[in-house]
Coordinates of C-alpha atoms in Angstrom, one line a residue:
Chain U
X4 CA -34.4 14.8 -18.7
X5 CA -33.4 11.6 -20.5
X6 CA -29.8 11.5 -19.7
X7 CA -30.8 10.9 -15.8
X8 CA -31.6 7.3 -16.7
X9 CA -28.2 7.1 -18.2
X10 CA -26.7 4.8 -15.5
X11 CA -23.3 5.3 -14.3
X12 CA -20.7 2.8 -15.1
X13 CA -20.7 -0.8 -13.7
X14 CA -24.0 -0.1 -12.3
X15 CA -26.5 -2.6 -13.3
X16 CA -30.0 -1.4 -14.9
X17 CA -33.4 -2.5 -14.6
X18 CA -36.6 -2.1 -16.9
X19 CA -39.0 -1.1 -14.7
X20 CA -42.0 -1.3 -17.4
X21 CA -41.1 -5.2 -18.0
X22 CA -40.7 -5.9 -14.3
X23 CA -44.2 -4.4 -13.6
X24 CA -45.8 -7.1 -15.8
X25 CA -44.7 -9.6 -12.7
X26 CA -47.2 -7.6 -10.6
X27 CA -50.6 -8.9 -11.6
X28 CA -52.6 -5.8 -9.6
X29 CA -50.5 -3.5 -11.8
X30 CA -52.7 -4.2 -14.6
X31 CA -55.9 -3.1 -13.1
X32 CA -58.0 0.0 -13.7
X33 CA -59.0 2.5 -11.7
X34 CA -62.2 4.8 -12.9
X35 CA -61.0 3.4 -16.4
X36 CA -57.5 4.6 -16.1
X37 CA -54.3 2.5 -15.6
X38 CA -53.3 2.2 -11.7
X39 CA -50.7 4.1 -11.1
X40 CA -49.4 2.7 -7.9
X41 CA -47.1 5.2 -5.8
X42 CA -47.8 4.0 -2.4
X43 CA -45.0 1.1 -1.9
X44 CA -43.4 2.8 1.3
X45 CA -46.9 1.9 2.9
X46 CA -47.1 -1.4 1.4
X47 CA -45.6 -3.2 -2.2
X48 CA -47.4 -5.0 -4.4
X49 CA -46.5 -8.8 -5.0
X50 CA -45.4 -10.7 -7.6
X51 CA -46.2 -13.3 -9.2
X52 CA -43.3 -15.4 -7.7
X53 CA -44.4 -14.5 -4.6
X54 CA -48.0 -15.1 -5.2
X55 CA -47.6 -18.8 -6.6
X56 CA -44.9 -19.6 -4.1
X57 CA -47.4 -19.2 -1.4
X58 CA -50.0 -21.3 -3.3
X59 CA -47.7 -24.1 -4.1
X60 CA -46.7 -24.6 -0.7
X61 CA -50.1 -24.5 0.7
X62 CA -51.2 -26.6 -2.1
X63 CA -48.6 -29.3 -1.8
X64 CA -46.6 -29.1 1.7
X65 CA -48.7 -27.2 4.5
X66 CA -48.2 -28.7 7.7
X67 CA -47.4 -27.1 11.4
X68 CA -43.7 -27.0 11.7
X69 CA -41.1 -28.4 14.1
X70 CA -44.0 -30.7 15.2
X71 CA -44.8 -34.1 13.1
X72 CA -42.2 -36.6 11.8
X73 CA -44.2 -37.4 8.8
X74 CA -42.9 -36.3 5.1
X75 CA -44.7 -32.8 4.6
X76 CA -44.3 -32.0 8.2
X77 CA -40.3 -32.3 7.8
X78 CA -40.7 -30.6 4.3
X79 CA -43.0 -27.8 5.6
X80 CA -40.2 -27.4 8.4
X81 CA -37.4 -27.3 5.9
X82 CA -38.9 -24.7 3.8
X83 CA -39.7 -22.6 6.5
X84 CA -36.3 -22.6 8.0
X85 CA -34.7 -22.2 4.4
X86 CA -36.5 -19.1 4.3
X87 CA -35.1 -17.9 7.5
X88 CA -31.9 -18.7 6.4
X89 CA -32.4 -16.8 2.9
X90 CA -33.7 -13.6 4.6
X91 CA -31.0 -13.7 6.7
X92 CA -28.1 -13.8 4.1
X93 CA -30.3 -11.3 2.3
X94 CA -29.1 -8.8 4.9
X95 CA -25.6 -9.9 5.7
X96 CA -26.5 -12.0 9.1
X97 CA -23.5 -13.9 10.3
X98 CA -25.5 -16.4 12.0
X99 CA -28.6 -16.5 9.4
X100 CA -30.1 -19.9 11.1
X101 CA -29.9 -18.6 14.8
X102 CA -30.2 -14.4 14.6
X103 CA -33.4 -14.4 12.6
X104 CA -36.8 -14.2 14.4
X105 CA -40.0 -14.0 12.6
X106 CA -42.6 -11.8 14.0
X107 CA -45.9 -10.5 12.9
X108 CA -44.6 -7.1 11.2
X109 CA -41.8 -4.8 11.9
X110 CA -43.8 -3.2 14.8
X111 CA -43.7 -6.3 16.6
X112 CA -40.1 -6.8 16.1
X113 CA -39.5 -3.2 17.5
X114 CA -41.9 -4.1 20.6
X115 CA -40.1 -7.2 21.1
X116 CA -36.7 -5.4 21.9
X117 CA -38.5 -3.1 24.0
X118 CA -40.4 -5.8 25.6
X119 CA -37.2 -8.2 26.4
X120 CA -34.1 -6.6 26.0
X121 CA -35.5 -3.4 27.4
X122 CA -37.2 -4.8 30.3
X123 CA -34.2 -6.6 31.4
X124 CA -31.4 -4.0 30.7
X125 CA -33.3 -0.7 31.4
X126 CA -34.7 1.0 34.9
X127 CA -35.3 4.4 36.4
X128 CA -33.7 6.9 34.8
X129 CA -32.1 5.3 32.1
X130 CA -31.5 7.2 28.8
X131 CA -32.8 5.8 24.9
X132 CA -32.2 8.2 22.4
X133 CA -34.3 8.4 19.3
X134 CA -34.5 10.9 16.3
X135 CA -37.1 13.2 15.6
X136 CA -38.0 11.3 12.7
X137 CA -39.1 8.3 13.8
X138 CA -42.1 6.3 13.1
X139 CA -44.8 5.7 15.7
X140 CA -43.8 2.2 16.1
X141 CA -40.1 3.0 16.9
X142 CA -41.5 5.5 19.4
X143 CA -44.6 4.7 21.1
X144 CA -42.8 1.1 22.9
X145 CA -40.4 3.5 24.6
X146 CA -43.1 5.6 26.0
X147 CA -45.0 2.6 27.4
X148 CA -41.6 1.3 28.9
X149 CA -40.8 4.7 30.2
X150 CA -44.3 4.6 31.9
X151 CA -43.7 1.1 33.1
X152 CA -40.0 1.6 34.3
X153 CA -39.3 5.3 34.2
X154 CA -36.9 5.3 31.2
X155 CA -36.1 9.1 30.1
X156 CA -36.2 9.8 26.0
X157 CA -33.8 12.1 24.3
X158 CA -33.9 13.3 20.7
X159 CA -31.7 13.9 17.9
X160 CA -33.2 16.8 16.3
X161 CA -33.6 17.1 12.4
X162 CA -32.6 20.5 10.6
X163 CA -35.1 22.0 7.7
X164 CA -33.5 19.9 5.3
X165 CA -34.7 16.8 6.7
X166 CA -31.3 15.6 8.1
X167 CA -30.4 14.6 11.4
X168 CA -28.4 17.5 13.5
X169 CA -25.3 15.7 14.7
X170 CA -23.3 18.5 15.8
X171 CA -24.2 17.4 19.7
X172 CA -24.3 13.7 19.0
X173 CA -21.9 12.6 21.7
X174 CA -23.6 14.8 24.1
X175 CA -26.9 13.5 23.2
X176 CA -25.6 9.9 23.7
X177 CA -23.7 10.3 26.8
X178 CA -25.1 7.8 28.9
X179 CA -27.6 6.3 27.1
X180 CA -28.4 2.5 27.0
X181 CA -29.9 2.4 23.4
X182 CA -30.1 4.2 20.2
X183 CA -33.1 3.5 18.0
X184 CA -33.2 5.3 14.5
X185 CA -34.4 4.5 11.1
X186 CA -32.5 3.6 8.4
X187 CA -34.4 5.6 5.9
X188 CA -37.3 8.0 6.9
X189 CA -40.8 7.4 5.9
X190 CA -41.7 10.7 5.5
X191 CA -38.7 12.7 4.4
X192 CA -36.9 9.6 2.5
X193 CA -33.9 11.0 4.2
X194 CA -31.0 8.1 4.3
X195 CA -29.5 8.1 7.8
X196 CA -25.7 7.5 8.4
X197 CA -26.4 4.8 10.0
X198 CA -22.9 3.3 10.5
X199 CA -21.6 6.5 11.5
X200 CA -24.4 6.9 14.4
X201 CA -23.9 3.2 15.6
X202 CA -20.4 3.6 15.9
X203 CA -20.9 6.8 18.1
X204 CA -23.4 4.9 20.0
X205 CA -21.5 2.3 20.8
X206 CA -18.7 4.3 21.8
X207 CA -21.1 5.7 24.6
X208 CA -21.8 2.4 25.3
X209 CA -25.4 2.0 24.0
X210 CA -26.9 -0.5 21.9
X211 CA -28.4 0.3 18.5
X212 CA -31.8 -0.8 17.3
X213 CA -32.5 0.0 13.4
X214 CA -35.6 0.4 11.9
X215 CA -35.1 -0.8 8.4
X216 CA -38.6 -1.0 7.1
X217 CA -37.9 1.6 4.1
X218 CA -34.2 0.6 3.6
X219 CA -34.2 -3.2 3.1
X220 CA -36.6 -3.2 0.3
X221 CA -35.0 -0.7 -1.8
X222 CA -31.0 -0.8 -1.4
X223 CA -28.1 -3.3 -0.4
X224 CA -28.4 -4.0 3.3
X225 CA -25.4 -5.9 5.5
X226 CA -26.2 -5.6 9.1
X227 CA -22.1 -6.0 9.9
X228 CA -21.6 -2.8 7.5
X229 CA -24.4 -0.9 9.2
X230 CA -22.7 -1.6 12.9
X231 CA -26.2 -2.1 14.6
X232 CA -27.1 -4.8 17.2
X233 CA -30.8 -5.2 16.1
X234 CA -32.9 -4.6 12.8
X235 CA -36.4 -4.5 12.3
X236 CA -38.2 -4.6 9.2
X237 CA -41.5 -5.8 7.1
X238 CA -42.1 -8.3 4.6
X239 CA -45.2 -6.6 3.0
X240 CA -42.8 -3.7 1.9
X241 CA -40.7 -5.7 0.3
X242 CA -42.6 -7.4 -2.3
X243 CA -43.7 -10.2 0.2
X244 CA -47.0 -11.0 2.1
X245 CA -48.8 -9.2 5.5
X246 CA -48.5 -11.0 8.3
X247 CA -44.7 -11.8 9.0
X248 CA -41.6 -9.2 9.9
X249 CA -38.2 -9.9 10.9
X250 CA -36.2 -8.8 13.9
X251 CA -32.1 -9.8 13.1
X252 CA -30.4 -9.4 16.7
X253 CA -27.0 -10.2 17.0
X254 CA -26.5 -13.6 18.5
X255 CA -24.8 -12.7 21.7
X256 CA -27.4 -10.5 22.8
X257 CA -30.5 -12.5 21.5
X258 CA -29.0 -15.7 23.5
X259 CA -29.2 -13.8 26.7
X260 CA -32.5 -11.9 26.2
X261 CA -36.0 -13.5 28.1
X262 CA -38.7 -14.7 25.9
X263 CA -41.2 -12.6 24.5
X264 CA -44.7 -14.4 24.2
X265 CA -45.1 -17.6 26.0
X266 CA -46.7 -20.7 24.8
X267 CA -45.6 -23.5 22.4
X268 CA -42.7 -23.5 20.4
X269 CA -40.7 -21.0 22.7
X270 CA -39.9 -23.9 25.4
X271 CA -37.9 -26.8 25.6
X272 CA -39.6 -28.0 29.0
X273 CA -42.8 -27.1 30.7
X274 CA -43.5 -28.4 34.3
X275 CA -45.8 -27.5 36.8
X276 CA -43.4 -25.5 38.7
X277 CA -41.9 -23.4 35.5
X278 CA -40.4 -23.8 32.2
X279 CA -37.0 -24.0 30.1
X280 CA -37.1 -21.4 27.6
X281 CA -36.0 -22.7 23.7
X282 CA -32.6 -22.1 22.0
X283 CA -32.8 -18.7 19.7
X284 CA -34.4 -18.0 17.5
X285 CA -37.5 -19.9 18.4
X286 CA -37.5 -18.5 22.0
X287 CA -39.1 -15.5 20.4
X288 CA -41.5 -17.3 18.1
X289 CA -44.2 -18.7 20.4
X290 CA -47.0 -20.4 18.9
X291 CA -47.6 -21.6 15.1
X292 CA -45.5 -18.8 13.2
X293 CA -46.9 -17.1 9.8
X294 CA -45.5 -20.3 7.5
X295 CA -47.1 -19.6 4.2
X296 CA -45.8 -15.7 5.0
X297 CA -42.3 -17.1 5.9
X298 CA -42.2 -18.9 2.0
X299 CA -43.8 -15.7 0.4
X300 CA -41.0 -13.8 2.2
X301 CA -38.6 -16.1 0.9
X302 CA -39.9 -16.0 -2.6
X303 CA -39.7 -12.2 -2.3
X304 CA -36.0 -12.2 -1.3
X305 CA -35.5 -14.5 -4.1
X306 CA -37.3 -12.2 -6.6
X307 CA -35.1 -9.1 -4.9
X308 CA -31.8 -10.8 -5.7
X309 CA -32.4 -12.0 -9.0
X310 CA -33.0 -8.0 -10.0
X311 CA -30.2 -7.1 -8.0
X312 CA -30.4 -4.5 -4.9
X313 CA -27.8 -2.4 -6.7
X314 CA -29.9 -2.3 -9.8
X315 CA -32.9 -1.2 -7.5
X316 CA -31.3 1.5 -6.0
X317 CA -29.8 2.9 -8.7
X318 CA -33.0 2.6 -10.5
X319 CA -34.6 4.7 -7.8
X320 CA -32.1 6.9 -7.7
X321 CA -32.9 8.2 -11.3
X322 CA -36.6 8.0 -11.0
X323 CA -36.3 10.1 -8.0
X324 CA -34.1 12.6 -9.7
X325 CA -36.7 12.7 -12.7
X326 CA -39.3 13.1 -10.2
X327 CA -38.0 16.4 -8.3
X328 CA -37.2 17.6 -11.6
X329 CA -40.6 17.1 -13.0
X330 CA -42.4 18.4 -9.9
X331 CA -40.1 21.5 -9.9
X332 CA -40.8 22.1 -13.6
X333 CA -44.4 22.2 -13.2
X334 CA -45.1 23.9 -9.9
X335 CA -41.7 25.7 -9.0
X336 CA -42.7 27.3 -5.7
X337 CA -46.1 26.0 -5.8
X338 CA -44.9 22.6 -4.4
X339 CA -42.8 22.2 -1.0
X340 CA -41.0 18.9 -1.3
X341 CA -39.8 17.7 2.5
X342 CA -36.2 15.9 3.0
X343 CA -33.1 16.3 1.3
X344 CA -32.9 17.8 -2.4
X345 CA -30.4 15.4 -3.5
X346 CA -31.8 11.7 -4.6
X347 CA -28.6 10.3 -3.7
X348 CA -28.9 11.2 0.1
X349 CA -32.9 9.7 -0.1
X350 CA -35.0 7.0 -1.0
X351 CA -37.8 7.3 -3.3
X352 CA -40.2 8.6 -0.6
X353 CA -41.6 12.1 -1.5
X354 CA -43.7 14.0 0.9
X355 CA -44.7 17.0 -0.2
X356 CA -47.4 20.1 0.1
X357 CA -49.0 21.5 -3.1
X358 CA -49.9 25.0 -2.1
X359 CA -52.9 25.0 0.5
X360 CA -54.6 21.9 -0.9
X361 CA -55.0 19.7 1.7
X362 CA -53.4 16.3 1.5
X363 CA -56.9 14.6 1.7
X364 CA -58.3 16.6 -1.3
X365 CA -55.0 15.9 -3.3
X366 CA -55.4 12.2 -2.8
X367 CA -59.1 12.2 -3.8
X368 CA -58.5 14.0 -7.0
X369 CA -55.4 11.9 -7.8
X370 CA -57.6 8.7 -7.4
X371 CA -59.9 10.0 -10.0
X372 CA -56.8 9.8 -12.3
X373 CA -55.9 6.1 -10.9
X374 CA -53.2 7.7 -8.6
X375 CA -52.5 5.9 -5.1
X376 CA -50.8 8.0 -3.0
X377 CA -50.9 8.1 0.9
X378 CA -52.3 11.1 2.7
X379 CA -52.1 11.7 6.3
X380 CA -49.3 11.9 9.3
X381 CA -47.7 8.7 8.0
X382 CA -47.3 7.5 11.8
X383 CA -44.8 10.1 12.5
X384 CA -46.9 12.7 14.4
X385 CA -43.5 14.1 16.5
X386 CA -41.9 14.7 12.9
X387 CA -45.3 16.4 11.5
X388 CA -45.3 19.0 14.2
X389 CA -41.3 19.5 13.6
X390 CA -42.2 20.5 9.9
X391 CA -45.2 22.3 11.4
X392 CA -47.9 20.5 9.1
X393 CA -50.7 18.1 10.0
X394 CA -50.3 15.8 7.1
X395 CA -48.5 15.4 4.0
X396 CA -49.3 13.7 0.9
X397 CA -46.7 11.5 -0.2
X398 CA -45.9 9.3 -3.4
X399 CA -43.2 6.6 -3.1
X400 CA -41.4 4.4 -5.7
X401 CA -40.4 0.6 -6.0
X402 CA -38.8 -1.2 -8.7
X403 CA -41.8 -1.4 -10.7
X404 CA -42.5 2.5 -11.2
X405 CA -41.2 4.5 -14.1
X406 CA -40.9 7.9 -15.5
X407 CA -44.5 7.2 -17.0
X408 CA -45.9 6.8 -13.6
X409 CA -44.2 10.3 -12.5
X410 CA -45.7 12.0 -15.4
X411 CA -49.0 10.9 -14.5
X412 CA -48.6 12.0 -11.1
X413 CA -47.6 15.6 -12.3
X414 CA -50.9 15.9 -14.4
X415 CA -53.1 14.8 -11.6
X416 CA -51.2 17.1 -9.3
X417 CA -52.0 19.9 -11.7
X418 CA -55.6 18.8 -12.0
X419 CA -56.0 19.0 -7.9
X420 CA -53.8 22.4 -8.0
X421 CA -56.6 23.7 -10.5
X422 CA -59.7 22.2 -9.2
X423 CA -59.2 23.8 -5.6
X424 CA -57.7 27.1 -6.9
Chain S
X18 CA -69.7 4.8 -9.6
X19 CA -69.7 7.8 -7.8
X20 CA -67.7 10.8 -9.7
X21 CA -65.9 13.7 -7.9
X22 CA -69.0 16.1 -8.8
X23 CA -70.7 14.2 -6.0
X24 CA -68.5 14.7 -3.4
X25 CA -67.1 18.4 -4.2
X26 CA -70.3 20.2 -5.1
X27 CA -70.1 23.9 -5.4
X28 CA -71.8 24.8 -2.3
X29 CA -69.0 23.0 -0.6
X30 CA -66.2 24.3 -2.5
X31 CA -67.7 28.0 -1.4
X32 CA -67.7 27.4 2.2
X33 CA -64.2 25.9 1.9
X34 CA -62.7 28.6 0.1
X35 CA -64.7 31.2 2.0
X36 CA -65.7 29.6 5.5
X37 CA -68.1 31.6 7.6
X38 CA -67.8 32.3 11.2
X39 CA -64.3 31.9 11.1
X40 CA -62.0 32.5 14.3
X41 CA -62.6 31.9 18.4
X42 CA -64.8 33.4 20.5
X43 CA -63.5 34.6 24.1
X44 CA -63.7 31.6 26.5
X45 CA -64.8 32.1 28.9
X46 CA -67.5 33.0 28.5
X47 CA -67.9 31.0 25.5
X48 CA -67.2 27.1 25.6
X49 CA -64.4 25.9 23.9
X50 CA -63.7 22.4 22.4
X51 CA -61.3 21.0 20.5
X52 CA -61.8 17.6 17.9
X53 CA -59.1 15.9 16.3
X54 CA -59.5 13.2 13.5
X55 CA -56.6 10.8 14.3
X56 CA -56.5 9.2 11.1
X57 CA -55.5 12.3 9.2
X58 CA -54.1 15.0 11.8
X59 CA -56.8 17.6 11.3
X60 CA -57.9 19.4 13.8
X61 CA -61.1 21.7 14.8
X62 CA -61.7 24.1 17.6
X63 CA -65.3 24.9 18.1
X64 CA -66.4 27.8 20.4
X65 CA -70.0 28.3 21.4
X66 CA -72.1 31.1 23.2
X67 CA -75.2 30.0 24.4
X68 CA -77.8 32.9 25.7
X69 CA -81.4 31.8 27.1
X70 CA -81.1 28.4 25.3
X71 CA -80.2 30.1 22.1
X72 CA -77.2 29.6 20.1
X73 CA -76.1 33.3 20.2
X74 CA -72.8 32.7 18.6
X75 CA -70.2 30.5 17.1
X76 CA -66.9 30.2 15.4
X77 CA -64.7 27.7 14.1
X78 CA -60.9 27.3 14.1
X79 CA -58.5 24.7 13.3
X80 CA -57.1 23.2 10.1
X81 CA -58.6 20.5 8.0
X82 CA -59.6 19.2 4.0
X83 CA -62.3 20.7 2.0
X84 CA -64.7 18.6 3.5
X85 CA -64.2 19.1 7.1
X86 CA -63.5 22.7 6.8
X87 CA -66.8 23.4 4.6
X88 CA -68.9 20.8 6.9
X89 CA -67.9 23.1 9.9
X90 CA -68.5 26.3 8.2
X91 CA -72.1 24.9 6.6
X92 CA -72.9 23.7 10.2
X93 CA -71.8 27.3 11.9
X94 CA -74.1 28.9 9.5
X95 CA -76.7 26.4 10.2
X96 CA -77.1 26.6 14.0
X97 CA -76.3 30.5 14.8
X98 CA -79.5 31.8 16.2
X99 CA -81.1 28.5 16.6
X100 CA -82.4 27.0 19.8
X101 CA -80.4 24.5 21.6
X102 CA -83.0 21.6 20.9
X103 CA -83.1 22.9 17.6
X104 CA -79.3 22.5 17.0
X105 CA -79.1 18.9 19.1
X106 CA -82.1 18.0 16.1
X107 CA -79.9 19.2 13.3
X108 CA -76.7 17.3 14.7
X109 CA -79.0 14.2 14.8
X110 CA -80.4 14.7 11.1
X111 CA -76.8 15.4 9.9
X112 CA -75.1 12.6 11.4
X113 CA -78.3 10.5 10.3
X114 CA -77.2 11.4 6.7
X115 CA -73.6 10.8 7.3
X116 CA -74.8 7.2 8.6
X117 CA -77.8 6.5 6.4
X118 CA -77.9 2.6 6.7
X119 CA -77.3 2.6 10.4
X120 CA -80.4 5.3 10.9
X121 CA -82.8 3.4 8.6
X122 CA -82.3 -0.1 10.1
X123 CA -84.9 -1.1 12.9
X124 CA -83.3 -0.9 16.2
X125 CA -81.4 -3.8 17.1
X126 CA -80.9 -4.8 13.7
X127 CA -77.0 -4.8 12.2
X128 CA -76.2 -7.9 12.6
X129 CA -76.1 -10.7 9.8
X130 CA -78.7 -10.1 7.3
X131 CA -76.4 -7.9 4.8
X132 CA -78.9 -4.8 4.9
X133 CA -76.2 -2.9 6.5
X134 CA -73.9 -3.2 3.8
X135 CA -76.2 -1.7 1.1
X136 CA -76.9 2.1 1.6
X137 CA -80.6 2.3 0.9
X138 CA -82.5 5.5 -0.1
X139 CA -82.6 7.9 2.7
X140 CA -86.6 7.7 3.8
X141 CA -85.9 8.3 7.5
X142 CA -84.0 11.4 7.1
X143 CA -85.8 14.6 6.2
X144 CA -83.2 15.7 3.6
X145 CA -85.3 19.0 2.9
X146 CA -84.5 20.0 6.7
X147 CA -80.8 20.2 6.0
X148 CA -80.9 22.9 3.5
X149 CA -77.2 23.8 2.3
X150 CA -76.4 20.8 4.2
X151 CA -77.9 18.5 1.7
X152 CA -75.1 19.2 -0.5
X153 CA -72.8 17.2 1.8
X154 CA -74.7 14.0 1.0
X155 CA -72.5 13.0 -1.5
X156 CA -69.8 12.2 1.1
X157 CA -71.5 9.0 1.9
X158 CA -70.3 7.6 -1.3
X159 CA -66.9 8.3 -0.4
X160 CA -66.7 6.4 3.1
X161 CA -63.0 7.8 4.0
X162 CA -64.5 11.0 4.0
X163 CA -67.6 10.7 6.5
X164 CA -65.4 11.2 9.6
X165 CA -64.1 14.8 7.8
X166 CA -67.6 15.7 7.5
X167 CA -69.1 14.6 10.9
X168 CA -65.9 16.1 13.0
X169 CA -66.9 19.2 13.5
X170 CA -70.8 18.1 14.1
X171 CA -69.2 15.5 16.9
X172 CA -67.1 18.7 18.3
X173 CA -70.4 21.1 18.6
X174 CA -72.5 18.2 20.2
X175 CA -69.9 18.1 23.3
X176 CA -69.5 22.0 23.2
X177 CA -73.6 22.1 23.8
X178 CA -72.7 18.9 26.2
X179 CA -70.5 21.1 28.1
X180 CA -72.6 24.5 28.1
X181 CA -75.3 22.4 29.3
X182 CA -73.5 21.4 32.3
X183 CA -72.1 24.9 32.9

């Protein structure tokens, strides 16, 4: 299988084992064995560079932003806004300083769109189109809006290989006001043809909201190339801290949206008889923002850029190919791996069913081997129903995983299979 | 550190591989309640026939992990033929075993003094009264799995409530 590691000409390579040394947690032992962390789709680990940046900021610079005129307040504001610019540049935002909104997490970013854009543009009978592979975070806000104003949901189905069925795309999008779709499924790993879908949605007059939680950390992202109108993602899945997420929106859309939460920071003026909202992006950032976390996210972006997103993607394709082959070689028909069979068509997320062994039991045995995988419905119950399962076990990769991690997974899975045989 | 042998006792694996009282009773007359574990998507269906204050028959359906399935199977075997009062007492004892520290704390405690974070010896629970069910004791050492073990018991409690209301 060694030839799978041979990179295509011109694609930069990364050395996962060397990068792993940058992540303190990965040197931990679990039950006396080295940890094998395969749950980065839920939350990734943080490199020393991120942890140090946050600590250094806290120790030298912390003050509230956009407030004081004293030195550290000004420095804190500058560093906070520099993180915003850096995140925007990372995803190809045409105007990073105005189009990047910091939120609590990606879930809040998606809710922000449903709450502000949704409430001003959608009413009784208006159609929102989603895919069957959405995370609950891009489903429930629309259910809530349906209960509130009577929007109607339509669904793009998936086929048995975990790809969207696009035969009747124009029919499904006909008359739709918004298309919400994930760039990459957190269960199936499927990479969706976002640019094509965005083009079709725009032809139908719909705005496009993309959930990029799983794609931004693992492949190059350019919002202009994707052609979407909104893009949501989370820092803690891209080597950054928890507590901060990002909503990117096209400037002309953000500019005409009403505020989200009310409070400080989001206003220009407050009177007894009303208020004047602030300019974008601060209009959507009521209250003191997650400043230290923004510094950490900025450092995570710097780290990913230094490695190179092309290299990350090439590494994860090779690792996914290795894993698919290794699992097939050991378990054959005894394992059902959900999602596309071709490594290039998917990200490094492998959900599977191992015979009749319940995902909880798999995860429990794997823990004994120091292997961390997720077991459950992955906040995608409509997709679980479509797949005909209650839950799956899921192993997911990041730039610090290598073939050795996959080998350990296979050994531990074999033990789980034998234990419950 | 608790080992896997604490969790996956032989009795548990036996009930998982060969579940007792599997299926559904005709409802009505049986009382039928579905239980869900929203964390993992497991679901269980308990159907129960109470005749003259006695659990005349019980069946278990649904899907779940080895712990939830074996707990349900052990439960069905333990309550079948028992009076409703005995079944309720067993539920209380079993749930006590699954949340030992709460059961042994004096009422009104549970805030502040740190005792709740330790799991003391199960003095307040009569483990012997549980028979084979005591095999599930090890689950307490794996807190994430406690909900797996108690799912069927909570569903049974709901069944008994509903049959009492009929």
